[in-house]
JSON list of C-alpha atoms in Angstrom, two decimals:
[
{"chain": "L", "resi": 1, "resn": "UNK", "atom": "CA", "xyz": [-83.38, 16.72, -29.26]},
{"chain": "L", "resi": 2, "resn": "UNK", "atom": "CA", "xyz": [-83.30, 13.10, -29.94]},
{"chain": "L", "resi": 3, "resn": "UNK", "atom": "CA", "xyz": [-85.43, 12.12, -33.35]},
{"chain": "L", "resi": 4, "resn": "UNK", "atom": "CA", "xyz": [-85.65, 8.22, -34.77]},
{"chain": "L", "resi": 5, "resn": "UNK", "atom": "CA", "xyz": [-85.49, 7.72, -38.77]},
{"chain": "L", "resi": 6, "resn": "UNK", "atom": "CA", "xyz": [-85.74, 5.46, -41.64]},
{"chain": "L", "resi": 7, "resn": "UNK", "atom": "CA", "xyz": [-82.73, 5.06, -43.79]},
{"chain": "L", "resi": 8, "resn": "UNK", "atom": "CA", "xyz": [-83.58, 3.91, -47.17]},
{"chain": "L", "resi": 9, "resn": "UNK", "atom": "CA", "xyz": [-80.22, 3.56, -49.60]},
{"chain": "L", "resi": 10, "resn": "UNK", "atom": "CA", "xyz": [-81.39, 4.92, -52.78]},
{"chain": "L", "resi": 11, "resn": "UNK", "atom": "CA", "xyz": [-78.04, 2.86, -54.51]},
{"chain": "L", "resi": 12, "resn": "UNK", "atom": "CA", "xyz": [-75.86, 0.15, -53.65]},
{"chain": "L", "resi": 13, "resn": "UNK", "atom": "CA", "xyz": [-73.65, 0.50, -50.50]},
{"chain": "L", "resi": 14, "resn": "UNK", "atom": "CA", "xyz": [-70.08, -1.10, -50.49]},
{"chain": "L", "resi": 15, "resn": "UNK", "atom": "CA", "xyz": [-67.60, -1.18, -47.60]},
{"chain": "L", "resi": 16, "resn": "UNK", "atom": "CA", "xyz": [-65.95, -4.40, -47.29]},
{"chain": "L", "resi": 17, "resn": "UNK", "atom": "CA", "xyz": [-65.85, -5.34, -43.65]},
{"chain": "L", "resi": 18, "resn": "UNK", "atom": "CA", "xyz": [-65.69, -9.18, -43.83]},
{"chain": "L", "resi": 19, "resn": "UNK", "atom": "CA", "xyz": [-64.10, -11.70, -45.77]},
{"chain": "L", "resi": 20, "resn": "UNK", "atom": "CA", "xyz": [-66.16, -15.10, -46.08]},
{"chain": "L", "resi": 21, "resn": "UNK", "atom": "CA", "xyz": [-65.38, -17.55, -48.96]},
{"chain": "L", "resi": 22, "resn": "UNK", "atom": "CA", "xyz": [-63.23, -15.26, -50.48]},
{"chain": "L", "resi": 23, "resn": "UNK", "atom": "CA", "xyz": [-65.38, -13.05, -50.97]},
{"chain": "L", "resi": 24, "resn": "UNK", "atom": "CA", "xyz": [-65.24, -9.80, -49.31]},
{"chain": "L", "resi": 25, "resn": "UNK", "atom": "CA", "xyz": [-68.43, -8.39, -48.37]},
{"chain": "L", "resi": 26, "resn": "UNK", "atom": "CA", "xyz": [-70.37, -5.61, -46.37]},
{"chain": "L", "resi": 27, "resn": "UNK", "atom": "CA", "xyz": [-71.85, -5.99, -43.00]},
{"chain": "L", "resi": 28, "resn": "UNK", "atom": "CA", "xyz": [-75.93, -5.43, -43.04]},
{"chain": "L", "resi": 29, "resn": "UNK", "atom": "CA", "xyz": [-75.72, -1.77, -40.63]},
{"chain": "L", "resi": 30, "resn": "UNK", "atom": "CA", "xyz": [-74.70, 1.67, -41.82]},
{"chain": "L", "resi": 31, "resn": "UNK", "atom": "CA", "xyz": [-71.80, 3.12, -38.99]},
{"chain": "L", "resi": 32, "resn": "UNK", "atom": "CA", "xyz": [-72.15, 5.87, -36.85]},
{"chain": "L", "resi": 33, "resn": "UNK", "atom": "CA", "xyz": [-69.59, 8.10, -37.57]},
{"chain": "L", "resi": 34, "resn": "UNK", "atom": "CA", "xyz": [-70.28, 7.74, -41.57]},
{"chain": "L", "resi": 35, "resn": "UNK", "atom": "CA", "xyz": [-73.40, 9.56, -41.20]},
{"chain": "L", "resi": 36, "resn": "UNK", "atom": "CA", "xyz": [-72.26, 12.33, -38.99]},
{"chain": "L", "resi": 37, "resn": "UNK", "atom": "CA", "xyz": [-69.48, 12.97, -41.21]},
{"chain": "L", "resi": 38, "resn": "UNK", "atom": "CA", "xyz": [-72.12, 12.90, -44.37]},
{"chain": "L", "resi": 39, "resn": "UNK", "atom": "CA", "xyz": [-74.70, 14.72, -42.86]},
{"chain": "L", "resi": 40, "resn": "UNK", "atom": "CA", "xyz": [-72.17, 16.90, -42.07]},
{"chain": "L", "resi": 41, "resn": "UNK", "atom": "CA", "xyz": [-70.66, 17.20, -45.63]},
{"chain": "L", "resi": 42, "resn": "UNK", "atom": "CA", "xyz": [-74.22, 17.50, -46.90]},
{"chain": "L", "resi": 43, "resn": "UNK", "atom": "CA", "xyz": [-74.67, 20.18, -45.18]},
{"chain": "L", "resi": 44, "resn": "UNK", "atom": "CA", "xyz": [-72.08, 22.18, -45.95]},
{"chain": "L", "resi": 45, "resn": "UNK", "atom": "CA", "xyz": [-71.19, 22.58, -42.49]},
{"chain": "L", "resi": 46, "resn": "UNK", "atom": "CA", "xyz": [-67.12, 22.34, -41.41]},
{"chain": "L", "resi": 47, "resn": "UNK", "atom": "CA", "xyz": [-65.70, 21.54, -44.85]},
{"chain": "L", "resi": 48, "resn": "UNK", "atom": "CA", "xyz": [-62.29, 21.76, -43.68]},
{"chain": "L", "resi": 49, "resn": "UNK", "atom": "CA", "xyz": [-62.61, 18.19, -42.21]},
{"chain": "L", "resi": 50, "resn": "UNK", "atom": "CA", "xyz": [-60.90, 15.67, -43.97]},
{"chain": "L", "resi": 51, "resn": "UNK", "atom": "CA", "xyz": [-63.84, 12.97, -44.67]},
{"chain": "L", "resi": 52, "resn": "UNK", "atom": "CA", "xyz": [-61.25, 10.53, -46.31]},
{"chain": "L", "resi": 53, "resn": "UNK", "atom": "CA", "xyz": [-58.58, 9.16, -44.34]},
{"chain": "L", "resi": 54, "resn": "UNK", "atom": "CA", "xyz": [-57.37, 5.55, -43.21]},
{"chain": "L", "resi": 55, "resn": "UNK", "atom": "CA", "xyz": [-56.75, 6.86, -40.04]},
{"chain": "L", "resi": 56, "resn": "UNK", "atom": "CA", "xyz": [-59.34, 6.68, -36.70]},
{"chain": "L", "resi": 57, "resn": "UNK", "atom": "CA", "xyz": [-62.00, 9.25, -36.38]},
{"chain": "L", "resi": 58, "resn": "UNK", "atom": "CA", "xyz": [-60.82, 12.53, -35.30]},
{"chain": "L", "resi": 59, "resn": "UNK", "atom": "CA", "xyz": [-63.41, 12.70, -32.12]},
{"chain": "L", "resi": 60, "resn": "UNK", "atom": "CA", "xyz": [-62.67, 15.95, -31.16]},
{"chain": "L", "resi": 61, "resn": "UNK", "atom": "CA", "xyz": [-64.14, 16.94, -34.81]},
{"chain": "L", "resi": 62, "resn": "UNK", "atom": "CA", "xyz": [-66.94, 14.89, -34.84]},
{"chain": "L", "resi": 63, "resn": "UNK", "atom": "CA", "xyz": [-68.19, 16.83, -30.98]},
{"chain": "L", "resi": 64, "resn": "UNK", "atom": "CA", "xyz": [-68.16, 20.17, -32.71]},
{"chain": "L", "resi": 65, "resn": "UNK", "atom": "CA", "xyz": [-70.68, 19.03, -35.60]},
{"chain": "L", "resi": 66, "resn": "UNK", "atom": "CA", "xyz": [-73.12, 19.34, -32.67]},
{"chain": "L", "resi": 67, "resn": "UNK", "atom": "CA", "xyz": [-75.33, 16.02, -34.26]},
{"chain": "L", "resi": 68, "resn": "UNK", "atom": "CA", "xyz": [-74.58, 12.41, -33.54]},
{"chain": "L", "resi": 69, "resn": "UNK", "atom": "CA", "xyz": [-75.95, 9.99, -35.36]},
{"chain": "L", "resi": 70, "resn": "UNK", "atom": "CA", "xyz": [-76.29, 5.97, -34.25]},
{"chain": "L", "resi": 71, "resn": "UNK", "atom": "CA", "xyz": [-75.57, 3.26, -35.65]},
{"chain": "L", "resi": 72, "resn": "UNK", "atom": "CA", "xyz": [-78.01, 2.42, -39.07]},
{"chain": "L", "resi": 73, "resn": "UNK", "atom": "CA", "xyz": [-79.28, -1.23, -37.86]},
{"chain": "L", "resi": 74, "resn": "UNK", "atom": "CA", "xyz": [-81.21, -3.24, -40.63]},
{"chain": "L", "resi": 75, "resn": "UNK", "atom": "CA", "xyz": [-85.00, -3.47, -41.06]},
{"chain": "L", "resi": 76, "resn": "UNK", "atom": "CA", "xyz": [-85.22, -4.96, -44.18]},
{"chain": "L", "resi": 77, "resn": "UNK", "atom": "CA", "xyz": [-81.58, -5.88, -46.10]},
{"chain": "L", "resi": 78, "resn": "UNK", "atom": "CA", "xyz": [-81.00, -7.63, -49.58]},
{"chain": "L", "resi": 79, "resn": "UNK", "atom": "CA", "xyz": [-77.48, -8.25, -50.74]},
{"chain": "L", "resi": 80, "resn": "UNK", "atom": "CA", "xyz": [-75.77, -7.53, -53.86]},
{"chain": "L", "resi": 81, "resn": "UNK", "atom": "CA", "xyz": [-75.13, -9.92, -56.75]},
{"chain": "L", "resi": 82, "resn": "UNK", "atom": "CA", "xyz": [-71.37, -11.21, -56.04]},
{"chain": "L", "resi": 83, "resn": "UNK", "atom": "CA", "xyz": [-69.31, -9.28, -58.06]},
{"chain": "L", "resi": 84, "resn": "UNK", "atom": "CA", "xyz": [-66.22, -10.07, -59.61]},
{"chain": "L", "resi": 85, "resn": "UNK", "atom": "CA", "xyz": [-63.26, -7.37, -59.61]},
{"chain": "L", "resi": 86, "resn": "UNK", "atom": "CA", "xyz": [-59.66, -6.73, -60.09]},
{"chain": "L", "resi": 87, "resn": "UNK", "atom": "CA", "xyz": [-56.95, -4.30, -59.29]},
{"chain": "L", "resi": 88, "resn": "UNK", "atom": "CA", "xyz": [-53.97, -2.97, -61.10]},
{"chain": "L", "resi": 89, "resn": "UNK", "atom": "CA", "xyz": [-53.58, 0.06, -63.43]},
{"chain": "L", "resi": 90, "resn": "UNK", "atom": "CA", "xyz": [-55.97, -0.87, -65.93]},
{"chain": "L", "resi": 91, "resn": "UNK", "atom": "CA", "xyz": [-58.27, -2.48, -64.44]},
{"chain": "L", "resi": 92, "resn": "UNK", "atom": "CA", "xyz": [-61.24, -0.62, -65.18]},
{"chain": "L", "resi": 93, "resn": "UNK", "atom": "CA", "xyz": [-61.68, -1.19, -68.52]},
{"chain": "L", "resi": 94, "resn": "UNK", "atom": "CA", "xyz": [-59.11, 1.86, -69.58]},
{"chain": "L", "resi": 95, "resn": "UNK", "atom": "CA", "xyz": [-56.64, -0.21, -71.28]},
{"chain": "L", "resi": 96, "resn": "UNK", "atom": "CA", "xyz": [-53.61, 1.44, -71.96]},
{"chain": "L", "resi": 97, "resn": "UNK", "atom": "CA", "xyz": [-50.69, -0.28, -74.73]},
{"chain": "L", "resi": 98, "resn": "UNK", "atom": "CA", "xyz": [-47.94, 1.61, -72.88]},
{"chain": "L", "resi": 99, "resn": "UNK", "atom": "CA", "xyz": [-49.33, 0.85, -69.31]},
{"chain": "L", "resi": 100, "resn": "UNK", "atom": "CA", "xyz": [-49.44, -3.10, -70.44]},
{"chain": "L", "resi": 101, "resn": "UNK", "atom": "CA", "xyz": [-45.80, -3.04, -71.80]},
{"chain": "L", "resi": 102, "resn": "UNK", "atom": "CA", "xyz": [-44.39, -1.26, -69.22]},
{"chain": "L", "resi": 103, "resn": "UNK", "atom": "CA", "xyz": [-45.53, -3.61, -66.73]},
{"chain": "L", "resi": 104, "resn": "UNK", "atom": "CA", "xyz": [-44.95, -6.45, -68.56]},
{"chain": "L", "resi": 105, "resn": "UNK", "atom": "CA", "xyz": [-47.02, -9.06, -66.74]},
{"chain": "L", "resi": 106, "resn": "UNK", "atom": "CA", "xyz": [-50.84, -9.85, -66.89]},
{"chain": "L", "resi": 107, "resn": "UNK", "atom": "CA", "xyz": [-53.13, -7.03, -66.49]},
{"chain": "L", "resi": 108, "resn": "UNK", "atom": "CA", "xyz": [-55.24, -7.75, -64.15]},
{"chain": "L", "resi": 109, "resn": "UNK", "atom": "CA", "xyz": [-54.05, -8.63, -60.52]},
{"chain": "L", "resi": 110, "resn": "UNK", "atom": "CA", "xyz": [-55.91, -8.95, -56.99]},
{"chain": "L", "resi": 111, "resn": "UNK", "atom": "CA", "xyz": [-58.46, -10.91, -58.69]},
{"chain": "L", "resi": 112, "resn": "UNK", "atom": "CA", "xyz": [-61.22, -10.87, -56.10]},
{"chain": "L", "resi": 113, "resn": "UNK", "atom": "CA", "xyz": [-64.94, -10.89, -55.23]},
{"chain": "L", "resi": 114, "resn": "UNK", "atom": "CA", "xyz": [-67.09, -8.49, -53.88]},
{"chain": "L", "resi": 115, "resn": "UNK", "atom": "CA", "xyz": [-71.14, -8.01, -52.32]},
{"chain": "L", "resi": 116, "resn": "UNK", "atom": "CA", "xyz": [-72.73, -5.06, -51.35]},
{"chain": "L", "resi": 117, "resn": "UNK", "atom": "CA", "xyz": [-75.86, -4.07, -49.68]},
{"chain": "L", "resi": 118, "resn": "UNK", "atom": "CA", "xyz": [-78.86, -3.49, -52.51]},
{"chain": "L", "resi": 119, "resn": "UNK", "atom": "CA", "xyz": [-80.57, 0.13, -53.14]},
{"chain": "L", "resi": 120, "resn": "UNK", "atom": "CA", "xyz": [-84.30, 0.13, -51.68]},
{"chain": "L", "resi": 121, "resn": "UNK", "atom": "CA", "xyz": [-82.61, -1.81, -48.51]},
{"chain": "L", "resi": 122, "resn": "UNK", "atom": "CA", "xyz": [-83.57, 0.01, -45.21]},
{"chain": "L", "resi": 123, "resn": "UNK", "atom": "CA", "xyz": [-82.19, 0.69, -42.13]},
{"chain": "L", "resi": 124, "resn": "UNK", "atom": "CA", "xyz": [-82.87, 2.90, -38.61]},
{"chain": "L", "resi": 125, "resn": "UNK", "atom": "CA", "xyz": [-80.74, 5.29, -36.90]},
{"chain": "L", "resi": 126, "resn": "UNK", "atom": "CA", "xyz": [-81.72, 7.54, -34.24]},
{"chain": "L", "resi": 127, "resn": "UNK", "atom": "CA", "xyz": [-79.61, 11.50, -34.30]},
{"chain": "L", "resi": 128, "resn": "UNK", "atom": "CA", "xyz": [-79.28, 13.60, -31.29]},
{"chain": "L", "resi": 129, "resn": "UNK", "atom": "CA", "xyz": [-79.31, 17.64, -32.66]},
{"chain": "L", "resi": 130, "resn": "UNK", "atom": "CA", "xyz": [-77.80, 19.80, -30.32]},
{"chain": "L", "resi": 131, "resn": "UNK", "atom": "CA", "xyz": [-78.86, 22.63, -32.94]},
{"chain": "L", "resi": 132, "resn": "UNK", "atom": "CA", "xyz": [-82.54, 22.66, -33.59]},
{"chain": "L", "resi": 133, "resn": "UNK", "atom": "CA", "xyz": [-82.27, 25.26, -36.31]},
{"chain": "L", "resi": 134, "resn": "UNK", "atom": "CA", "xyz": [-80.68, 22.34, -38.07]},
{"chain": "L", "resi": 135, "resn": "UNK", "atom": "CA", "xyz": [-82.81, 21.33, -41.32]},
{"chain": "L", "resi": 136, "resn": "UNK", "atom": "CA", "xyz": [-82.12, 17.80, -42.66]},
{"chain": "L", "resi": 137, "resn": "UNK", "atom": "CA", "xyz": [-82.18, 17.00, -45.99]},
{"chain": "L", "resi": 138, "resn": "UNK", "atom": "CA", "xyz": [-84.62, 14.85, -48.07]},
{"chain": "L", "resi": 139, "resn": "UNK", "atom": "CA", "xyz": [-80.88, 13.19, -49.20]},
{"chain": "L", "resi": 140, "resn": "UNK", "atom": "CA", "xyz": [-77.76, 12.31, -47.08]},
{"chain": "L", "resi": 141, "resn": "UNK", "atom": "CA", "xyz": [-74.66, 11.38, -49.42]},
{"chain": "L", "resi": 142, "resn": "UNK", "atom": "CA", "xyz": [-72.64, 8.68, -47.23]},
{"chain": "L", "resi": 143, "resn": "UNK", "atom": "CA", "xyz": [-70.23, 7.58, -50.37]},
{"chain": "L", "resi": 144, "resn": "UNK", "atom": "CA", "xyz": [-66.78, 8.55, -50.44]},
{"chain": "L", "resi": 145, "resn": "UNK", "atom": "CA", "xyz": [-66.45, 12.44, -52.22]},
{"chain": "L", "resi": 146, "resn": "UNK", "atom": "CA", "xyz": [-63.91, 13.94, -53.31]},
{"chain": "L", "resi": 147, "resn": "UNK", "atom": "CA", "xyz": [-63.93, 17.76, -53.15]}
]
């Protein structure tokens, strides 16, 4: 069963897949294989999957979840501010006295810019249900979880 739906982000989506300007920002589409593995986290369906690696997609894994989504293509898209940020072990405002002196250099490094994709942007994606007992829910979680 093939059904077409509206994809609106309720919060800010980052995942930096060009660099332009020095800044590096996210491509207007949501990917394939980040919804099936969210819709599959969300519904508590094969947990044992690892949903966080920098690996490729397991595709074996991603057959038995018995959905397939497409790719989220943009209907209506507004960027992100352009964010400043910064990398190191303190970086996120959890400054630290021993952290500093033990690395005895400036605290923040990587300086770099970032822009996202703004809540309230939306997006269409079409999902094939092998399983029509399957009930989606009102709410798909496609950030990164842990646990």
């Amino acid at each position: 069963m093939l059904k077409h739906y509206k994809i609106t982000l309720l919060s800010p989506l980052f995942s930096y897949n060009r660099t332009e300007g020095g800044v590096a920002s996210t491509e207007p589409f949501i990917g394939d294989i980040a919804l099936d593995y969210a819709l599959n986290f969300n519904l508590a369906m094969k947990r044992e999957y690892t949903y966080q690696m920098k690996d490729k997609p397991n595709y074996e894994e991603i057959k038995e979840f018995g959905f397939f989504w497409t790719i989220g293509r943009p209907i209506l898209v507004e960027k992100t501010p352009i964010y400043a940020r910064k990398t190191s072990e303190i970086s996120d405002y959890m400054v630290r006295k021993n952290i500093i002196e033990k690395m005895g250099k400036g605290l923040f490094k990587n300086y770099f810019h970032i822009q996202g994709i703004k809540g309230g942007s939306i997006f269409e994606a079409s999902l094939w249900i092998n399983d029509k007992s399957i009930n989606l829910p009102k709410k798909i979680h496609t950030k990164n979880r842990n646990g």
